Amino acid sequence: MKSNTQPMLFEDIEKTIKQLRPDTISESRKEVLQPLADYIQSKVNNNQDIRINFICTHNSRRSHLSQIWAQTIASYFAIKNVFCYSGGTEATAVYPMVIKTLNQSGFKINALSNDKNPIYSIKYSNNEHPIIGFSKTLDDNFNPQSQFAAIMTCSQADGGCPFIAGAEQRIPITFEDPKAFDNTPQQEEKYNERSLQIATEMFFVFSQIKS
């Protein structure tokens, strides 16, 4: 249940979240998502920090969308001590369409650097610490080295990484890659579709958590 003490999210993000339809998630997909909800609930029950590292191949699209929506929706439900991260089997750069998609959902984003792998400050609330977004490997020093759940957001990374050092639990929750629509007329639509799918599924996960 949503708490009355949750931080104030930006108005456009609140609107986006309130339009999500978790009732459209299939039963088979809920079974895929349930282990993450169970992991979070076990941490809440034991009053422990909740560290979640979303992992993909290039840490450029799906893993960032997952990290950012999970952190935001944890805040929406006022679930404390949730720390979301992302990483890849290799580092590239956050794809610009991801930033545009998040902007359109109400996030306030500033580029902190403009090199080949830009660093972004991504805010969902005036009073919460910004999410720092940039492409990095899953074992980068920026990410937790132990006591975290590894969420495999793409089948390639899931298949290519049989072992994630330091992970307490490894949970495959894979998404179709919007990259398939890069430089096509459907690009913006498909990135938004994937972003909203991820937001909807993170909403389903965190809506189950009882504090």
PDB file of C-alpha atoms in Angstrom:
ATOM      1  CA  MET A   1       0.000   0.000   0.000  1.00  0.00           C
ATOM      2  CA  LYS A   2       1.239   3.477  -0.835  1.00  0.00           C
ATOM      3  CA  SER A   3       2.335   5.467   2.204  1.00  0.00           C
ATOM      4  CA  ASN A   4       1.287   9.047   2.875  1.00  0.00           C
ATOM      5  CA  THR A   5       4.901   9.856   3.812  1.00  0.00           C
ATOM      6  CA  GLN A   6       6.470   9.139   0.430  1.00  0.00           C
ATOM      7  CA  PRO A   7       8.669  11.850  -1.118  1.00  0.00           C
ATOM      8  CA  MET A   8       7.013  14.225  -3.552  1.00  0.00           C
ATOM      9  CA  LEU A   9       7.822  13.094  -7.056  1.00  0.00           C
ATOM     10  CA  PHE A  10       7.756  15.526  -9.957  1.00  0.00           C
ATOM     11  CA  GLU A  11       4.183  16.037 -11.104  1.00  0.00           C
ATOM     12  CA  ASP A  12       4.656  14.563 -14.582  1.00  0.00           C
ATOM     13  CA  ILE A  13       6.259  11.428 -13.131  1.00  0.00           C
ATOM     14  CA  GLU A  14       3.327  11.046 -10.725  1.00  0.00           C
ATOM     15  CA  LYS A  15       0.963  11.301 -13.690  1.00  0.00           C
ATOM     16  CA  THR A  16       2.941   8.676 -15.602  1.00  0.00           C
ATOM     17  CA  ILE A  17       2.907   6.287 -12.637  1.00  0.00           C
ATOM     18  CA  LYS A  18      -0.818   6.750 -12.029  1.00  0.00           C
ATOM     19  CA  GLN A  19      -1.529   5.776 -15.637  1.00  0.00           C
ATOM     20  CA  LEU A  20       0.373   2.477 -15.403  1.00  0.00           C
ATOM     21  CA  ARG A  21      -1.718  -0.684 -15.748  1.00  0.00           C
ATOM     22  CA  PRO A  22      -0.173  -3.494 -13.684  1.00  0.00           C
ATOM     23  CA  ASP A  23      -3.424  -5.457 -14.163  1.00  0.00           C
ATOM     24  CA  THR A  24      -2.326  -6.032 -17.773  1.00  0.00           C
ATOM     25  CA  ILE A  25       0.715  -8.096 -16.707  1.00  0.00           C
ATOM     26  CA  SER A  26       0.212 -11.762 -17.561  1.00  0.00           C
ATOM     27  CA  GLU A  27       0.321 -14.470 -14.906  1.00  0.00           C
ATOM     28  CA  SER A  28       3.387 -15.995 -16.535  1.00  0.00           C
ATOM     29  CA  ARG A  29       5.184 -12.659 -16.419  1.00  0.00           C
ATOM     30  CA  LYS A  30       4.223 -12.168 -12.773  1.00  0.00           C
ATOM     31  CA  GLU A  31       5.972 -15.455 -12.040  1.00  0.00           C
ATOM     32  CA  VAL A  32       9.125 -13.998 -13.609  1.00  0.00           C
ATOM     33  CA  LEU A  33       8.837 -10.848 -11.465  1.00  0.00           C
ATOM     34  CA  GLN A  34       7.932 -12.554  -8.192  1.00  0.00           C
ATOM     35  CA  PRO A  35      11.484 -13.561  -7.133  1.00  0.00           C
ATOM     36  CA  LEU A  36      12.491  -9.883  -7.124  1.00  0.00           C
ATOM     37  CA  ALA A  37       9.493  -8.978  -4.951  1.00  0.00           C
ATOM     38  CA  ASP A  38      10.370 -11.844  -2.618  1.00  0.00           C
ATOM     39  CA  TYR A  39      13.996 -10.690  -2.389  1.00  0.00           C
ATOM     40  CA  ILE A  40      12.951  -7.129  -1.536  1.00  0.00           C
ATOM     41  CA  GLN A  41      10.394  -8.329   1.022  1.00  0.00           C
ATOM     42  CA  SER A  42      12.984 -10.514   2.759  1.00  0.00           C
ATOM     43  CA  LYS A  43      15.295  -7.505   3.097  1.00  0.00           C
ATOM     44  CA  VAL A  44      12.475  -5.323   4.435  1.00  0.00           C
ATOM     45  CA  ASN A  45      11.530  -8.032   6.948  1.00  0.00           C
ATOM     46  CA  ASN A  46      15.106  -8.156   8.227  1.00  0.00           C
ATOM     47  CA  ASN A  47      15.546  -4.369   8.220  1.00  0.00           C
ATOM     48  CA  GLN A  48      18.418  -4.650   5.724  1.00  0.00           C
ATOM     49  CA  ASP A  49      19.511  -2.409   2.882  1.00  0.00           C
ATOM     50  CA  ILE A  50      18.107  -3.426  -0.506  1.00  0.00           C
ATOM     51  CA  ARG A  51      20.711  -3.310  -3.267  1.00  0.00           C
ATOM     52  CA  ILE A  52      19.617  -4.169  -6.807  1.00  0.00           C
ATOM     53  CA  ASN A  53      21.981  -4.166  -9.789  1.00  0.00           C
ATOM     54  CA  PHE A  54      20.245  -4.288 -13.183  1.00  0.00           C
ATOM     55  CA  ILE A  55      22.578  -5.897 -15.700  1.00  0.00           C
ATOM     56  CA  CYS A  56      22.557  -5.878 -19.492  1.00  0.00           C
ATOM     57  CA  THR A  57      25.181  -6.248 -22.202  1.00  0.00           C
ATOM     58  CA  HIS A  58      26.152  -2.604 -22.853  1.00  0.00           C
ATOM     59  CA  ASN A  59      24.495  -0.799 -19.914  1.00  0.00           C
ATOM     60  CA  SER A  60      23.000   1.611 -22.432  1.00  0.00           C
ATOM     61  CA  ARG A  61      19.226   1.062 -22.585  1.00  0.00           C
ATOM     62  CA  ARG A  62      17.205  -1.555 -20.653  1.00  0.00           C
ATOM     63  CA  SER A  63      19.400  -1.698 -17.563  1.00  0.00           C
ATOM     64  CA  HIS A  64      19.252   2.083 -17.124  1.00  0.00           C
ATOM     65  CA  LEU A  65      15.500   2.234 -17.648  1.00  0.00           C
ATOM     66  CA  SER A  66      15.124  -0.538 -15.056  1.00  0.00           C
ATOM     67  CA  GLN A  67      17.439   1.102 -12.534  1.00  0.00           C
ATOM     68  CA  ILE A  68      15.776   4.495 -12.815  1.00  0.00           C
ATOM     69  CA  TRP A  69      12.193   3.261 -12.688  1.00  0.00           C
ATOM     70  CA  ALA A  70      12.903   0.864  -9.823  1.00  0.00           C
ATOM     71  CA  GLN A  71      14.501   3.620  -7.735  1.00  0.00           C
ATOM     72  CA  THR A  72      11.665   6.031  -8.532  1.00  0.00           C
ATOM     73  CA  ILE A  73       8.852   3.601  -7.796  1.00  0.00           C
ATOM     74  CA  ALA A  74      10.491   2.422  -4.572  1.00  0.00           C
ATOM     75  CA  SER A  75      10.349   6.086  -3.545  1.00  0.00           C
ATOM     76  CA  TYR A  76       6.734   6.356  -4.727  1.00  0.00           C
ATOM     77  CA  PHE A  77       5.792   3.536  -2.348  1.00  0.00           C
ATOM     78  CA  ALA A  78       8.044   4.957   0.402  1.00  0.00           C
ATOM     79  CA  ILE A  79      10.090   1.768   0.651  1.00  0.00           C
ATOM     80  CA  LYS A  80      13.242   2.779   2.482  1.00  0.00           C
ATOM     81  CA  ASN A  81      16.877   1.811   1.999  1.00  0.00           C
ATOM     82  CA  VAL A  82      16.503   0.835  -1.668  1.00  0.00           C
ATOM     83  CA  PHE A  83      19.641   1.435  -3.717  1.00  0.00           C
ATOM     84  CA  CYS A  84      19.416   0.660  -7.429  1.00  0.00           C
ATOM     85  CA  TYR A  85      22.371   0.307  -9.761  1.00  0.00           C
ATOM     86  CA  SER A  86      23.061  -0.800 -13.312  1.00  0.00           C
ATOM     87  CA  GLY A  87      25.959  -2.313 -15.206  1.00  0.00           C
ATOM     88  CA  GLY A  88      26.937  -4.192 -18.321  1.00  0.00           C
ATOM     89  CA  THR A  89      29.184  -6.985 -19.418  1.00  0.00           C
ATOM     90  CA  GLU A  90      30.948  -4.100 -21.190  1.00  0.00           C
ATOM     91  CA  ALA A  91      30.697  -0.302 -20.976  1.00  0.00           C
ATOM     92  CA  THR A  92      29.553   1.853 -23.895  1.00  0.00           C
ATOM     93  CA  ALA A  93      27.319   4.915 -23.303  1.00  0.00           C
ATOM     94  CA  VAL A  94      23.735   5.658 -22.324  1.00  0.00           C
ATOM     95  CA  TYR A  95      21.842   5.823 -25.609  1.00  0.00           C
ATOM     96  CA  PRO A  96      20.465   9.364 -26.192  1.00  0.00           C
ATOM     97  CA  MET A  97      16.930   8.094 -26.883  1.00  0.00           C
ATOM     98  CA  VAL A  98      16.823   6.712 -23.327  1.00  0.00           C
ATOM     99  CA  ILE A  99      17.459  10.211 -21.975  1.00  0.00           C
ATOM    100  CA  LYS A 100      14.794  11.713 -24.257  1.00  0.00           C
ATOM    101  CA  THR A 101      12.284   9.032 -23.212  1.00  0.00           C
ATOM    102  CA  LEU A 102      12.887   9.661 -19.514  1.00  0.00           C
ATOM    103  CA  ASN A 103      12.609  13.415 -20.045  1.00  0.00           C
ATOM    104  CA  GLN A 104       9.215  12.906 -21.649  1.00  0.00           C
ATOM    105  CA  SER A 105       8.068  10.951 -18.578  1.00  0.00           C
ATOM    106  CA  GLY A 106       8.951  13.871 -16.307  1.00  0.00           C
ATOM    107  CA  PHE A 107      12.513  13.201 -15.139  1.00  0.00           C
ATOM    108  CA  LYS A 108      14.812  16.226 -14.902  1.00  0.00           C
ATOM    109  CA  ILE A 109      18.146  15.333 -16.442  1.00  0.00           C
ATOM    110  CA  ASN A 110      21.411  17.259 -16.646  1.00  0.00           C
ATOM    111  CA  ALA A 111      24.550  16.146 -18.455  1.00  0.00           C
ATOM    112  CA  LEU A 112      27.483  16.353 -16.033  1.00  0.00           C
ATOM    113  CA  SER A 113      29.979  15.454 -18.754  1.00  0.00           C
ATOM    114  CA  ASN A 114      29.899  15.268 -22.533  1.00  0.00           C
ATOM    115  CA  ASP A 115      32.590  12.764 -23.462  1.00  0.00           C
ATOM    116  CA  LYS A 116      32.069   9.453 -25.274  1.00  0.00           C
ATOM    117  CA  ASN A 117      30.414   8.035 -22.137  1.00  0.00           C
ATOM    118  CA  PRO A 118      28.425  10.979 -20.720  1.00  0.00           C
ATOM    119  CA  ILE A 119      27.493  11.146 -17.054  1.00  0.00           C
ATOM    120  CA  TYR A 120      23.941  12.285 -16.240  1.00  0.00           C
ATOM    121  CA  SER A 121      22.201  13.548 -13.127  1.00  0.00           C
ATOM    122  CA  ILE A 122      18.673  12.123 -13.249  1.00  0.00           C
ATOM    123  CA  LYS A 123      16.176  13.537 -10.745  1.00  0.00           C
ATOM    124  CA  TYR A 124      12.672  12.260  -9.970  1.00  0.00           C
ATOM    125  CA  SER A 125      12.059  14.535  -6.972  1.00  0.00           C
ATOM    126  CA  ASN A 126      13.317  17.912  -5.787  1.00  0.00           C
ATOM    127  CA  ASN A 127      14.419  16.514  -2.445  1.00  0.00           C
ATOM    128  CA  GLU A 128      15.838  13.097  -3.333  1.00  0.00           C
ATOM    129  CA  HIS A 129      19.416  12.416  -4.353  1.00  0.00           C
ATOM    130  CA  PRO A 130      19.726  12.256  -8.152  1.00  0.00           C
ATOM    131  CA  ILE A 131      20.442   8.979  -9.879  1.00  0.00           C
ATOM    132  CA  ILE A 132      23.858   9.129 -11.524  1.00  0.00           C
ATOM    133  CA  GLY A 133      23.593   7.534 -14.964  1.00  0.00           C
ATOM    134  CA  PHE A 134      26.517   6.423 -17.101  1.00  0.00           C
ATOM    135  CA  SER A 135      27.576   3.201 -18.785  1.00  0.00           C
ATOM    136  CA  LYS A 136      29.790   0.942 -16.674  1.00  0.00           C
ATOM    137  CA  THR A 137      30.666  -2.698 -16.249  1.00  0.00           C
ATOM    138  CA  LEU A 138      28.650  -4.651 -13.706  1.00  0.00           C
ATOM    139  CA  ASP A 139      31.659  -4.919 -11.352  1.00  0.00           C
ATOM    140  CA  ASP A 140      32.596  -1.217 -11.591  1.00  0.00           C
ATOM    141  CA  ASN A 141      33.583   0.366  -8.264  1.00  0.00           C
ATOM    142  CA  PHE A 142      30.456   2.540  -8.550  1.00  0.00           C
ATOM    143  CA  ASN A 143      28.347  -0.606  -8.047  1.00  0.00           C
ATOM    144  CA  PRO A 144      28.009  -2.807  -4.944  1.00  0.00           C
ATOM    145  CA  GLN A 145      30.547  -5.586  -4.607  1.00  0.00           C
ATOM    146  CA  SER A 146      28.433  -7.840  -2.371  1.00  0.00           C
ATOM    147  CA  GLN A 147      24.976  -8.224  -0.754  1.00  0.00           C
ATOM    148  CA  PHE A 148      22.951  -7.349  -3.848  1.00  0.00           C
ATOM    149  CA  ALA A 149      20.510  -8.962  -6.262  1.00  0.00           C
ATOM    150  CA  ALA A 150      21.674  -9.203  -9.881  1.00  0.00           C
ATOM    151  CA  ILE A 151      18.743  -8.653 -12.238  1.00  0.00           C
ATOM    152  CA  MET A 152      19.563  -9.830 -15.752  1.00  0.00           C
ATOM    153  CA  THR A 153      17.606  -7.536 -18.083  1.00  0.00           C
ATOM    154  CA  CYS A 154      18.738  -9.075 -21.365  1.00  0.00           C
ATOM    155  CA  SER A 155      19.021 -12.677 -22.446  1.00  0.00           C
ATOM    156  CA  GLN A 156      22.494 -12.135 -23.926  1.00  0.00           C
ATOM    157  CA  ALA A 157      23.929 -10.949 -20.609  1.00  0.00           C
ATOM    158  CA  ASP A 158      22.010 -13.667 -18.773  1.00  0.00           C
ATOM    159  CA  GLY A 159      23.480 -16.351 -21.001  1.00  0.00           C
ATOM    160  CA  GLY A 160      26.948 -14.812 -21.137  1.00  0.00           C
ATOM    161  CA  CYS A 161      27.381 -14.321 -17.382  1.00  0.00           C
ATOM    162  CA  PRO A 162      26.868 -17.646 -15.628  1.00  0.00           C
ATOM    163  CA  PHE A 163      28.353 -16.171 -12.426  1.00  0.00           C
ATOM    164  CA  ILE A 164      27.976 -12.687 -10.919  1.00  0.00           C
ATOM    165  CA  ALA A 165      30.582 -12.175  -8.192  1.00  0.00           C
ATOM    166  CA  GLY A 166      29.122 -10.919  -4.906  1.00  0.00           C
ATOM    167  CA  ALA A 167      25.465 -11.382  -5.856  1.00  0.00           C
ATOM    168  CA  GLU A 168      23.245 -12.917  -3.179  1.00  0.00           C
ATOM    169  CA  GLN A 169      20.666 -13.771  -5.808  1.00  0.00           C
ATOM    170  CA  ARG A 170      20.540 -13.751  -9.583  1.00  0.00           C
ATOM    171  CA  ILE A 171      17.140 -13.119 -11.157  1.00  0.00           C
ATOM    172  CA  PRO A 172      16.509 -13.057 -14.926  1.00  0.00           C
ATOM    173  CA  ILE A 173      13.888 -10.440 -15.864  1.00  0.00           C
ATOM    174  CA  THR A 174      14.562  -9.904 -19.542  1.00  0.00           C
ATOM    175  CA  PHE A 175      13.087  -7.266 -21.844  1.00  0.00           C
ATOM    176  CA  GLU A 176      13.009  -6.904 -25.615  1.00  0.00           C
ATOM    177  CA  ASP A 177      15.689  -4.475 -26.810  1.00  0.00           C
ATOM    178  CA  PRO A 178      14.317  -1.195 -28.244  1.00  0.00           C
ATOM    179  CA  LYS A 179      17.641  -0.919 -30.115  1.00  0.00           C
ATOM    180  CA  ALA A 180      15.966  -2.920 -32.893  1.00  0.00           C
ATOM    181  CA  PHE A 181      14.053   0.273 -33.781  1.00  0.00           C
ATOM    182  CA  ASP A 182      16.991   2.705 -33.740  1.00  0.00           C
ATOM    183  CA  ASN A 183      16.928   5.137 -36.676  1.00  0.00           C
ATOM    184  CA  THR A 184      13.432   4.069 -37.740  1.00  0.00           C
ATOM    185  CA  PRO A 185      10.153   6.050 -37.680  1.00  0.00           C
ATOM    186  CA  GLN A 186       9.017   3.871 -34.739  1.00  0.00           C
ATOM    187  CA  GLN A 187      12.023   4.601 -32.546  1.00  0.00           C
ATOM    188  CA  GLU A 188      10.423   7.088 -30.152  1.00  0.00           C
ATOM    189  CA  GLU A 189       7.249   5.032 -29.819  1.00  0.00           C
ATOM    190  CA  LYS A 190       9.133   1.789 -29.122  1.00  0.00           C
ATOM    191  CA  TYR A 191      11.479   3.318 -26.525  1.00  0.00           C
ATOM    192  CA  ASN A 192       8.500   4.796 -24.715  1.00  0.00           C
ATOM    193  CA  GLU A 193       6.699   1.450 -24.912  1.00  0.00           C
ATOM    194  CA  ARG A 194       9.659  -0.361 -23.358  1.00  0.00           C
ATOM    195  CA  SER A 195      10.101   2.314 -20.691  1.00  0.00           C
ATOM    196  CA  LEU A 196       6.440   2.067 -19.676  1.00  0.00           C
ATOM    197  CA  GLN A 197       6.585  -1.739 -19.635  1.00  0.00           C
ATOM    198  CA  ILE A 198       9.537  -1.606 -17.254  1.00  0.00           C
ATOM    199  CA  ALA A 199       7.812   1.038 -15.111  1.00  0.00           C
ATOM    200  CA  THR A 200       4.640  -1.068 -14.967  1.00  0.00           C
ATOM    201  CA  GLU A 201       6.526  -4.190 -13.922  1.00  0.00           C
ATOM    202  CA  MET A 202       8.543  -2.345 -11.272  1.00  0.00           C
ATOM    203  CA  PHE A 203       5.242  -0.927  -9.995  1.00  0.00           C
ATOM    204  CA  PHE A 204       3.887  -4.469  -9.690  1.00  0.00           C
ATOM    205  CA  VAL A 205       6.989  -5.589  -7.787  1.00  0.00           C
ATOM    206  CA  PHE A 206       7.093  -2.734  -5.277  1.00  0.00           C
ATOM    207  CA  SER A 207       3.311  -2.605  -4.801  1.00  0.00           C
ATOM    208  CA  GLN A 208       3.547  -6.004  -3.135  1.00  0.00           C
ATOM    209  CA  ILE A 209       6.021  -4.969  -0.456  1.00  0.00           C
ATOM    210  CA  LYS A 210       4.654  -4.745   3.074  1.00  0.00           C
ATOM    211  CA  SER A 211       6.550  -2.622   5.573  1.00  0.00           C
TER     212      SER A 211
END
